[in-house]
Short mmCIF file of C-alpha atoms in Angstrom, two decimals:
data_model
loop_
_atom_site.label_atom_id
_atom_site.label_comp_id
_atom_site.label_asym_id
_atom_site.label_seq_id
_atom_site.Cartn_x
_atom_site.Cartn_y
_atom_site.Cartn_z
CA UNK A 1 81.36 138.70 101.70
CA UNK A 2 77.91 139.56 103.04
CA UNK A 3 75.29 137.13 104.28
CA UNK A 4 73.52 136.80 100.94
CA UNK A 5 76.68 135.41 99.34
CA UNK A 6 76.23 132.20 101.34
CA UNK A 7 72.82 131.31 99.89
CA UNK A 8 74.43 128.78 97.57
CA UNK A 9 76.05 127.04 100.53
CA UNK A 10 72.78 127.12 102.49
CA UNK A 11 71.04 125.40 99.61
CA UNK A 12 73.64 122.62 99.61
CA UNK A 13 73.69 121.97 103.38
CA UNK A 14 71.26 120.41 105.84
CA UNK A 15 72.99 122.24 108.69
CA UNK A 16 73.04 125.96 109.43
CA UNK A 17 75.24 128.60 107.84
CA UNK A 18 75.73 131.33 110.43
CA UNK A 19 77.02 134.76 109.42
CA UNK A 20 77.82 137.93 111.43
CA UNK A 21 74.33 139.23 110.60
CA UNK A 22 72.68 136.29 112.38
CA UNK A 23 71.63 136.51 116.02
CA UNK A 24 73.45 133.35 117.09
CA UNK A 25 76.78 134.31 115.55
CA UNK A 26 78.62 135.38 118.71
CA UNK A 27 77.61 132.23 120.55
CA UNK A 28 78.53 130.04 117.58
CA UNK A 29 82.06 131.44 117.37
CA UNK A 30 82.88 130.96 121.06
CA UNK A 31 85.54 128.38 121.83
CA UNK A 32 87.00 126.96 125.01
CA UNK A 33 89.81 129.52 125.31
CA UNK A 34 88.27 132.96 125.86
CA UNK A 35 91.64 134.62 125.14
CA UNK A 36 90.95 133.91 121.45
CA UNK A 37 88.41 136.39 120.01
CA UNK A 38 88.19 136.23 116.21
CA UNK A 39 85.40 136.70 113.69
CA UNK A 40 84.96 134.10 110.96
CA UNK A 41 83.33 135.18 107.73
CA UNK A 42 80.77 132.43 108.26
CA UNK A 43 80.29 129.26 110.27
CA UNK A 44 79.11 126.15 108.42
CA UNK A 45 77.57 123.99 111.15
CA UNK A 46 77.66 120.69 109.33
CA UNK A 47 74.98 118.05 109.96
CA UNK A 48 76.74 115.24 108.11
CA UNK A 49 79.63 114.33 105.81
CA UNK A 50 77.84 115.72 102.77
CA UNK A 51 77.66 119.11 104.49
CA UNK A 52 81.40 118.98 105.17
CA UNK A 53 82.08 118.22 101.52
CA UNK A 54 79.83 121.09 100.42
CA UNK A 55 81.50 123.56 102.80
CA UNK A 56 85.01 122.70 101.63
CA UNK A 57 84.06 122.98 97.97
CA UNK A 58 82.27 126.28 98.58
CA UNK A 59 85.29 127.77 100.33
CA UNK A 60 87.62 126.69 97.55
CA UNK A 61 85.33 128.00 94.80
CA UNK A 62 84.94 131.31 96.65
CA UNK A 63 88.68 131.65 97.36
CA UNK A 64 87.98 131.73 101.11
CA UNK A 65 90.29 130.70 103.88
CA UNK A 66 89.13 127.56 105.71
CA UNK A 67 89.33 126.47 109.34
CA UNK A 68 87.98 123.39 111.10
CA UNK A 69 86.36 123.15 114.52
CA UNK A 70 85.88 119.81 116.25
CA UNK A 71 85.45 120.20 120.01
CA UNK A 72 86.71 123.81 120.02
CA UNK A 73 89.22 122.95 122.77
CA UNK A 74 92.40 124.08 120.98
CA UNK A 75 94.52 126.16 123.35
CA UNK A 76 95.82 128.22 120.45
CA UNK A 77 92.34 128.70 119.01
CA UNK A 78 93.43 127.41 115.62
CA UNK A 79 89.83 126.66 114.63
CA UNK A 80 88.83 130.33 114.91
CA UNK A 81 90.15 132.49 112.05
CA UNK A 82 89.14 136.01 111.03
CA UNK A 83 87.13 136.14 107.78
CA UNK A 84 87.50 132.38 107.13
CA UNK A 85 84.76 129.82 106.61
CA UNK A 86 84.72 127.68 109.75
CA UNK A 87 83.74 124.08 109.09
CA UNK A 88 82.02 123.38 112.42
CA UNK A 89 81.63 119.70 113.33
CA UNK A 90 79.93 120.27 116.69
CA UNK A 91 76.67 118.71 115.43
CA UNK A 92 78.50 115.47 114.50
CA UNK A 93 78.29 114.30 118.08
CA UNK A 94 77.46 110.61 118.30
CA UNK A 95 79.00 107.31 119.41
CA UNK A 96 78.30 103.76 118.28
CA UNK A 97 79.85 100.90 120.28
CA UNK A 98 80.29 97.33 119.05
CA UNK A 99 80.81 95.45 122.35
CA UNK A 100 81.58 92.13 120.65
CA UNK A 101 84.35 93.63 118.52
CA UNK A 102 85.35 96.03 121.34
CA UNK A 103 85.28 99.05 119.05
CA UNK A 104 83.64 102.46 119.07
CA UNK A 105 82.94 104.70 116.09
CA UNK A 106 82.67 108.35 117.10
CA UNK A 107 81.45 111.44 115.26
CA UNK A 108 84.12 114.06 114.56
CA UNK A 109 82.43 116.73 116.69
CA UNK A 110 82.14 114.52 119.78
CA UNK A 111 83.76 115.21 123.11
CA UNK A 112 85.62 112.65 125.18
CA UNK A 113 82.73 112.49 127.62
CA UNK A 114 80.47 111.20 124.84
CA UNK A 115 82.88 108.35 124.10
CA UNK A 116 83.53 107.62 127.78
CA UNK A 117 79.82 107.46 128.62
CA UNK A 118 78.79 105.17 125.80
CA UNK A 119 81.77 102.82 126.09
CA UNK A 120 81.38 102.63 129.88
CA UNK A 121 77.91 101.19 129.40
CA UNK A 122 79.67 98.10 128.05
CA UNK A 123 82.54 98.13 130.59
CA UNK A 124 84.99 99.47 127.99
CA UNK A 125 87.22 102.51 127.39
CA UNK A 126 90.14 103.77 125.31
CA UNK A 127 93.02 106.09 126.30
CA UNK A 128 91.98 109.69 125.60
CA UNK A 129 92.76 112.76 127.68
CA UNK A 130 91.95 113.79 131.24
CA UNK A 131 88.89 116.01 130.68
CA UNK A 132 85.51 115.01 129.33
CA UNK A 133 85.02 118.32 127.47
CA UNK A 134 88.03 117.82 125.17
CA UNK A 135 87.14 117.18 121.52
CA UNK A 136 87.98 113.73 120.20
CA UNK A 137 89.18 115.11 116.86
CA UNK A 138 91.99 117.44 117.84
CA UNK A 139 93.14 115.20 120.66
CA UNK A 140 93.33 112.13 118.43
CA UNK A 141 94.99 113.79 115.44
CA UNK A 142 97.71 115.16 117.71
CA UNK A 143 98.41 111.73 119.21
CA UNK A 144 96.31 111.66 122.38
CA UNK A 145 97.45 110.66 125.86
CA UNK A 146 95.57 110.26 129.12
CA UNK A 147 94.92 108.22 132.25
CA UNK A 148 95.01 104.88 130.39
CA UNK A 149 98.15 105.53 128.33
CA UNK A 150 100.63 103.50 130.38
CA UNK A 151 98.22 100.55 130.26
CA UNK A 152 96.89 100.82 126.69
CA UNK A 153 99.02 103.29 124.73
CA UNK A 154 98.27 106.58 123.01
CA UNK A 155 94.89 107.34 121.49
CA UNK A 156 96.40 106.88 118.00
CA UNK A 157 97.64 103.42 118.99
CA UNK A 158 93.97 102.53 119.35
CA UNK A 159 92.75 104.29 116.18
CA UNK A 160 91.59 101.65 113.71
CA UNK A 161 90.10 103.84 110.98
CA UNK A 162 89.06 107.38 110.14
CA UNK A 163 86.52 108.74 107.65
CA UNK A 164 88.11 111.82 106.06
CA UNK A 165 86.92 114.56 103.72
CA UNK A 166 89.90 115.70 101.69
CA UNK A 167 90.81 119.13 100.37
CA UNK A 168 89.05 118.53 97.04
CA UNK A 169 85.82 117.53 98.80
CA UNK A 170 86.12 113.79 98.21
CA UNK A 171 85.50 111.37 101.09
CA UNK A 172 87.77 108.43 101.90
CA UNK A 173 88.37 105.96 104.72
CA UNK A 174 91.91 105.71 106.06
CA UNK A 175 93.00 102.50 107.76
CA UNK A 176 95.79 99.93 107.65
CA UNK A 177 94.21 98.56 104.44
CA UNK A 178 92.87 101.72 102.79
CA UNK A 179 95.02 104.81 102.18
CA UNK A 180 97.66 103.50 104.61
CA UNK A 181 99.92 106.50 104.04
CA UNK A 182 97.10 108.84 105.08
CA UNK A 183 96.31 106.58 108.05
CA UNK A 184 99.96 106.81 109.12
CA UNK A 185 99.95 110.63 108.86
CA UNK A 186 96.64 111.10 110.70
CA UNK A 187 98.08 109.31 113.73
CA UNK A 188 99.90 112.34 115.13
CA UNK A 189 100.11 114.65 112.10
CA UNK A 190 97.42 117.03 113.36
CA UNK A 191 94.74 118.64 111.21
CA UNK A 192 96.88 118.85 108.10
CA UNK A 193 95.28 116.19 105.94
CA UNK A 194 91.53 116.67 105.91
CA UNK A 195 88.38 116.88 107.99
CA UNK A 196 87.80 113.68 109.96
CA UNK A 197 84.07 113.08 110.25
CA UNK A 198 84.39 109.87 112.29
CA UNK A 199 86.99 107.87 114.18
CA UNK A 200 86.93 104.14 114.98
CA UNK A 201 88.82 103.08 118.10
CA UNK A 202 89.77 99.83 119.78
CA UNK A 203 88.35 99.56 123.30
CA UNK A 204 89.66 97.81 126.41
CA UNK A 205 87.98 96.35 129.50
CA UNK A 206 87.86 99.29 131.92
CA UNK A 207 84.94 99.91 134.25
CA UNK A 208 85.93 101.21 137.67
CA UNK A 209 89.41 102.58 138.36
CA UNK A 210 91.30 103.60 141.43
CA UNK A 211 91.53 107.40 141.67
CA UNK A 212 93.93 109.09 144.06
CA UNK A 213 95.48 112.50 144.70
CA UNK A 214 98.63 113.04 146.75
CA UNK A 215 99.84 116.54 147.64
CA UNK A 216 103.05 117.70 149.30
CA UNK A 217 104.20 121.06 150.63
CA UNK A 218 106.46 123.07 148.26
CA UNK A 219 109.40 122.54 150.63
CA UNK A 220 109.36 118.87 149.61
CA UNK A 221 109.27 119.48 145.84
CA UNK A 222 112.90 118.44 145.26
CA UNK A 223 112.55 115.16 147.14
CA UNK A 224 109.16 114.37 145.63
CA UNK A 225 110.25 114.95 142.03
CA UNK A 226 113.39 112.87 142.52
CA UNK A 227 111.26 110.06 143.94
CA UNK A 228 108.61 110.38 141.20
CA UNK A 229 111.10 110.30 138.31
CA UNK A 230 112.40 106.91 139.53
CA UNK A 231 109.21 105.45 140.96
CA UNK A 232 106.69 105.81 138.16
CA UNK A 233 108.74 104.39 135.25
CA UNK A 234 109.40 101.29 137.36
CA UNK A 235 105.78 100.89 138.46
CA UNK A 236 103.34 98.45 136.83
CA UNK A 237 101.71 99.82 133.67
CA UNK A 238 98.30 99.66 135.33
CA UNK A 239 99.42 102.60 137.50
CA UNK A 240 99.37 106.08 135.96
CA UNK A 241 100.21 109.32 137.72
CA UNK A 242 100.72 112.79 136.31
CA UNK A 243 102.83 115.23 138.30
CA UNK A 244 101.36 118.69 138.92
CA UNK A 245 102.15 122.06 140.42
CA UNK A 246 98.97 123.74 141.58
CA UNK A 247 97.08 125.97 143.96
CA UNK A 248 94.69 123.76 145.95
CA UNK A 249 91.10 124.40 144.80
CA UNK A 250 88.50 125.46 147.38
CA UNK A 251 86.32 122.37 147.45
CA UNK A 252 86.13 118.62 148.01
CA UNK A 253 87.99 116.38 148.39
CA UNK A 254 90.45 118.94 149.77
CA UNK A 255 90.10 120.02 153.43
CA UNK A 256 89.54 123.71 154.05
CA UNK A 257 92.90 124.19 155.80
CA UNK A 258 94.83 123.64 152.56
CA UNK A 259 92.54 125.61 150.23
CA UNK A 260 94.44 128.24 148.25
CA UNK A 261 97.88 126.90 149.13
CA UNK A 262 100.58 126.16 146.54
CA UNK A 263 101.46 122.48 146.43
CA UNK A 264 103.12 119.86 144.27
CA UNK A 265 101.38 116.55 143.77
CA UNK A 266 100.41 113.56 141.69
CA UNK A 267 96.99 112.67 140.30
CA UNK A 268 96.78 108.88 140.07
CA UNK A 269 94.73 106.36 138.12
CA UNK A 270 95.05 102.64 138.83
CA UNK A 271 93.28 100.21 136.50
CA UNK A 272 94.13 97.22 138.72
CA UNK A 273 93.26 98.56 142.19
CA UNK A 274 89.51 99.17 142.08
CA UNK A 275 88.37 98.62 145.68
CA UNK A 276 89.24 100.38 148.93
CA UNK A 277 91.52 97.64 150.28
CA UNK A 278 93.63 97.24 147.15
CA UNK A 279 93.82 101.03 146.72
CA UNK A 280 95.21 101.46 150.23
CA UNK A 281 97.90 98.86 149.50
CA UNK A 282 98.70 100.37 146.08
CA UNK A 283 99.60 103.78 147.52
CA UNK A 284 101.68 102.93 150.57
CA UNK A 285 104.77 104.23 148.73
CA UNK A 286 103.57 107.85 148.60
CA UNK A 287 105.07 108.51 152.04
CA UNK A 288 108.60 107.65 150.85
CA UNK A 289 109.78 111.10 149.65
CA UNK A 290 108.09 113.04 152.47
CA UNK A 291 104.89 112.92 154.53
CA UNK A 292 102.05 114.08 152.25
CA UNK A 293 100.05 117.14 153.26
CA UNK A 294 97.05 115.37 151.77
CA UNK A 295 96.26 111.96 150.31
CA UNK A 296 92.89 110.80 149.08
CA UNK A 297 91.83 107.69 147.19
CA UNK A 298 88.61 106.03 146.12
CA UNK A 299 87.32 103.69 143.41
CA UNK A 300 85.30 105.55 140.77
CA UNK A 301 83.69 104.76 137.41
CA UNK A 302 86.14 105.74 134.68
CA UNK A 303 83.86 108.48 133.23
CA UNK A 304 83.72 110.09 136.69
CA UNK A 305 87.51 110.33 136.74
CA UNK A 306 87.42 111.97 133.31
CA UNK A 307 85.08 114.70 134.60
CA UNK A 308 87.19 115.55 137.69
CA UNK A 309 88.52 118.83 136.26
CA UNK A 310 85.51 119.88 134.17
CA UNK A 311 84.01 122.13 136.82
CA UNK A 312 87.35 123.61 137.88
CA UNK A 313 88.36 124.78 134.40
CA UNK A 314 85.17 125.32 132.39
CA UNK A 315 84.84 126.93 128.98
CA UNK A 316 85.35 130.69 128.92
CA UNK A 317 88.61 131.16 130.83
CA UNK A 318 91.76 132.89 129.62
CA UNK A 319 94.37 130.28 128.59
CA UNK A 320 97.96 130.35 127.43
CA UNK A 321 100.02 127.17 127.24
CA UNK A 322 103.36 125.78 126.11
CA UNK A 323 104.65 122.20 126.10
CA UNK A 324 107.69 119.96 125.62
CA UNK A 325 108.65 116.28 125.73
CA UNK A 326 111.08 114.98 128.37
CA UNK A 327 113.04 111.74 128.53
CA UNK A 328 114.20 112.51 132.08
CA UNK A 329 113.56 114.94 134.91
CA UNK A 330 116.94 116.54 135.54
CA UNK A 331 118.05 118.14 138.78
CA UNK A 332 118.20 121.44 136.88
CA UNK A 333 114.60 121.03 135.73
CA UNK A 334 113.51 120.41 139.31
CA UNK A 335 115.03 123.77 140.26
CA UNK A 336 113.11 125.48 137.46
CA UNK A 337 109.83 123.92 138.61
CA UNK A 338 110.40 125.12 142.16
CA UNK A 339 111.12 128.67 141.00
CA UNK A 340 107.98 128.92 138.87
CA UNK A 341 105.76 127.34 141.51
CA UNK A 342 106.78 130.25 143.72
CA UNK A 343 105.82 132.78 141.02
CA UNK A 344 102.58 131.11 139.89
CA UNK A 345 100.43 134.05 138.77
CA UNK A 346 96.86 132.83 139.41
CA UNK A 347 95.07 130.13 141.37
CA UNK A 348 94.21 128.14 138.23
CA UNK A 349 97.64 128.26 136.59
CA UNK A 350 99.44 124.92 136.62
CA UNK A 351 102.12 122.61 135.24
CA UNK A 352 101.53 118.96 134.39
CA UNK A 353 103.91 116.15 133.42
CA UNK A 354 101.91 113.39 131.72
CA UNK A 355 103.54 109.94 131.47
CA UNK A 356 103.86 108.64 127.90
CA UNK A 357 105.80 105.44 128.64
CA UNK A 358 104.57 101.91 129.29
CA UNK A 359 102.36 100.65 126.47
CA UNK A 360 103.02 103.86 124.52
CA UNK A 361 106.63 102.69 124.07
CA UNK A 362 105.73 99.41 122.37
CA UNK A 363 104.99 100.70 118.84
CA UNK A 364 108.07 101.38 116.77
CA UNK A 365 109.09 104.97 116.08
CA UNK A 366 108.22 104.55 112.39
CA UNK A 367 104.74 103.11 112.97
CA UNK A 368 102.94 106.44 113.33
CA UNK A 369 103.56 110.15 112.80
CA UNK A 370 104.11 110.56 116.57
CA UNK A 371 107.88 111.05 116.63
CA UNK A 372 108.70 110.77 120.35
CA UNK A 373 108.25 107.11 121.27
CA UNK A 374 111.34 107.56 123.45
CA UNK A 375 109.75 110.31 125.55
CA UNK A 376 108.84 109.57 129.16
CA UNK A 377 106.70 112.64 129.85
CA UNK A 378 104.67 115.16 127.87
CA UNK A 379 104.79 118.42 129.79
CA UNK A 380 102.46 121.40 129.63
CA UNK A 381 102.68 124.78 131.34
CA UNK A 382 99.31 126.53 131.47
CA UNK A 383 98.59 130.07 132.57
CA UNK A 384 94.84 130.21 133.32
CA UNK A 385 92.55 132.93 134.67
CA UNK A 386 88.89 133.94 134.51
CA UNK A 387 89.96 137.59 134.18
CA UNK A 388 90.82 139.09 130.76
CA UNK A 389 93.01 141.60 132.59
CA UNK A 390 95.32 138.70 133.56
CA UNK A 391 96.03 137.69 129.95
CA UNK A 392 99.44 139.33 129.77
CA UNK A 393 100.49 138.10 133.20
CA UNK A 394 99.66 134.45 132.57
CA UNK A 395 101.23 134.58 129.09
CA UNK A 396 104.49 136.03 130.45
CA UNK A 397 104.66 133.45 133.25
CA UNK A 398 104.07 130.51 130.88
CA UNK A 399 106.61 131.79 128.34
CA UNK A 400 109.23 132.49 131.00
CA UNK A 401 108.70 129.05 132.57
CA UNK A 402 108.97 127.36 129.16
CA UNK A 403 112.11 129.30 128.24
CA UNK A 404 113.78 128.20 131.48
CA UNK A 405 112.67 124.57 131.21
CA UNK A 406 113.17 124.00 127.47
CA UNK A 407 116.95 123.34 127.73
CA UNK A 408 116.06 120.30 129.89
CA UNK A 409 113.62 118.94 127.26
CA UNK A 410 114.00 116.70 124.20
CA UNK A 411 113.55 119.68 121.86
CA UNK A 412 110.00 119.11 120.59
CA UNK A 413 106.58 119.08 122.18
CA UNK A 414 103.16 117.47 121.91
CA UNK A 415 101.61 119.07 118.84
CA UNK A 416 98.39 119.92 120.70
CA UNK A 417 100.38 122.06 123.15
CA UNK A 418 102.06 124.14 120.41
CA UNK A 419 100.62 127.60 119.75
CA UNK A 420 100.25 129.19 116.33
CA UNK A 421 102.91 131.80 117.12
CA UNK A 422 105.70 129.34 117.97
CA UNK A 423 106.87 129.04 114.37
CA UNK A 424 107.87 126.42 111.86
CA UNK A 425 111.02 125.36 113.67
CA UNK A 426 108.89 124.12 116.56
CA UNK A 427 106.70 122.09 114.19
CA UNK A 428 109.79 120.51 112.61
CA UNK A 429 111.25 119.75 116.05
CA UNK A 430 107.99 118.05 117.03
CA UNK A 431 108.02 115.75 113.99
CA UNK A 432 111.77 115.12 113.94
CA UNK A 433 112.73 112.74 111.10
CA UNK A 434 109.07 112.17 110.19
CA UNK A 435 108.64 115.69 108.83
CA UNK A 436 109.69 114.97 105.25
CA UNK A 437 107.43 111.93 104.99
CA UNK A 438 104.54 113.96 106.40
CA UNK A 439 105.22 116.67 103.81
CA UNK A 440 105.07 114.04 101.04
CA UNK A 441 101.71 112.75 102.31
CA UNK A 442 100.53 116.36 102.48
CA UNK A 443 101.52 116.87 98.84
CA UNK A 444 99.39 113.85 97.88
CA UNK A 445 96.26 114.71 99.85
CA UNK A 446 96.38 118.51 100.20
CA UNK A 447 98.85 119.86 97.60
CA UNK A 448 97.45 123.42 97.83
CA UNK A 449 97.70 123.49 101.65
CA UNK A 450 93.99 124.20 102.04
CA UNK A 451 94.22 122.94 105.63
CA UNK A 452 96.87 125.32 106.95
CA UNK A 453 95.29 126.75 110.11
CA UNK A 454 97.04 124.16 112.28
CA UNK A 455 100.59 123.35 113.32
CA UNK A 456 101.26 123.35 109.61
CA UNK A 457 103.20 120.89 107.55
CA UNK A 458 103.71 122.43 104.11
CA UNK A 459 103.31 120.10 101.11
CA UNK A 460 106.58 118.81 99.67
CA UNK A 461 107.57 120.57 96.45
CA UNK A 462 107.49 118.36 93.36
#
């Protein structure tokens, strides 16, 4: 299709329709992961819900493939598809907070930093990720976990309603009272069910938090992981700490003598210790497994914590990631982590274990599409580099690491950490016994599988 074919769509939309002939096309198709380089047939940069409806109907009438971009943060680049019409929500970037009701309604193209900033003005927040540049849409639809998860649950546990444009172009609201089956499926079922133009979340009193980083030498990895696997699950839910393998970045708060060195460590968030004295008391236990090579703590506004990694891993790097859920950290898994820390291919490559216990364990397994309420950690292995020439090296390292670690996992992984090439068995493993119900909901709301550029759940056959 050439550019003139889209005149009908341009007439129906307030937003732009960008084609390969337009000067801004290459910039418009860029996403967070620079390893993904594809060329959509056109990009419909929607200004409102009516634009989204028009774009979906146009694609269906024209027999075009359809993809959806929220924040453009997908590691697998599922929003970017050759020759498809991309429904681009990046202009739907707004937040409205109701401080009396403690809710926030957020445009589908917003980033977490937008939500964090506006909610923080009222001393409020909701659990959502660890980076401010992540899109709210993809994170939420996959389940969503972050610094506040042990205290306040998953992002989907705080999702009250969603405005959704369906595959036939109609617009509905999904909540506990309206389209409850769709509401159930949206809470963890990924982008399978429609285009969410706004999300409404419950908020919690969070203003300043205690931020801390503890690093240990690689020689202490065994002792530290054995301590961490017992310590954190028994800690108060106000304490969160994700375990990481990393190369120490060259900048504050890290002293120059440890820059560029491989370490293991924990990044902490404490919602109850928000001043220097209480923070010092809260982290006296970090010396138990071994003397830390580095420990730093300070109270910070919650949005500042969410931006900690933004500068370190900006848009435009090469990314390849794999993930799994874990109900325990086995001795065998600890050996795998030590081996792949030694072989870490670049300074930005990393492994994180995010806690998904505490408040995230209170909802019943059947309450949402998230099928791993019994998981303790959501793990991700990420090969990262600024250099395109490193793409193969970081991919091989991440795959090899995942292959070695997977036997110690629960079998499925966080849907947002699953790449397009991992296959249908991985999607089924991620949804466990929920898969058939999700397929039934898919058959109701998207029987033709219009929304299939995702970790796809095929509609049930009737």
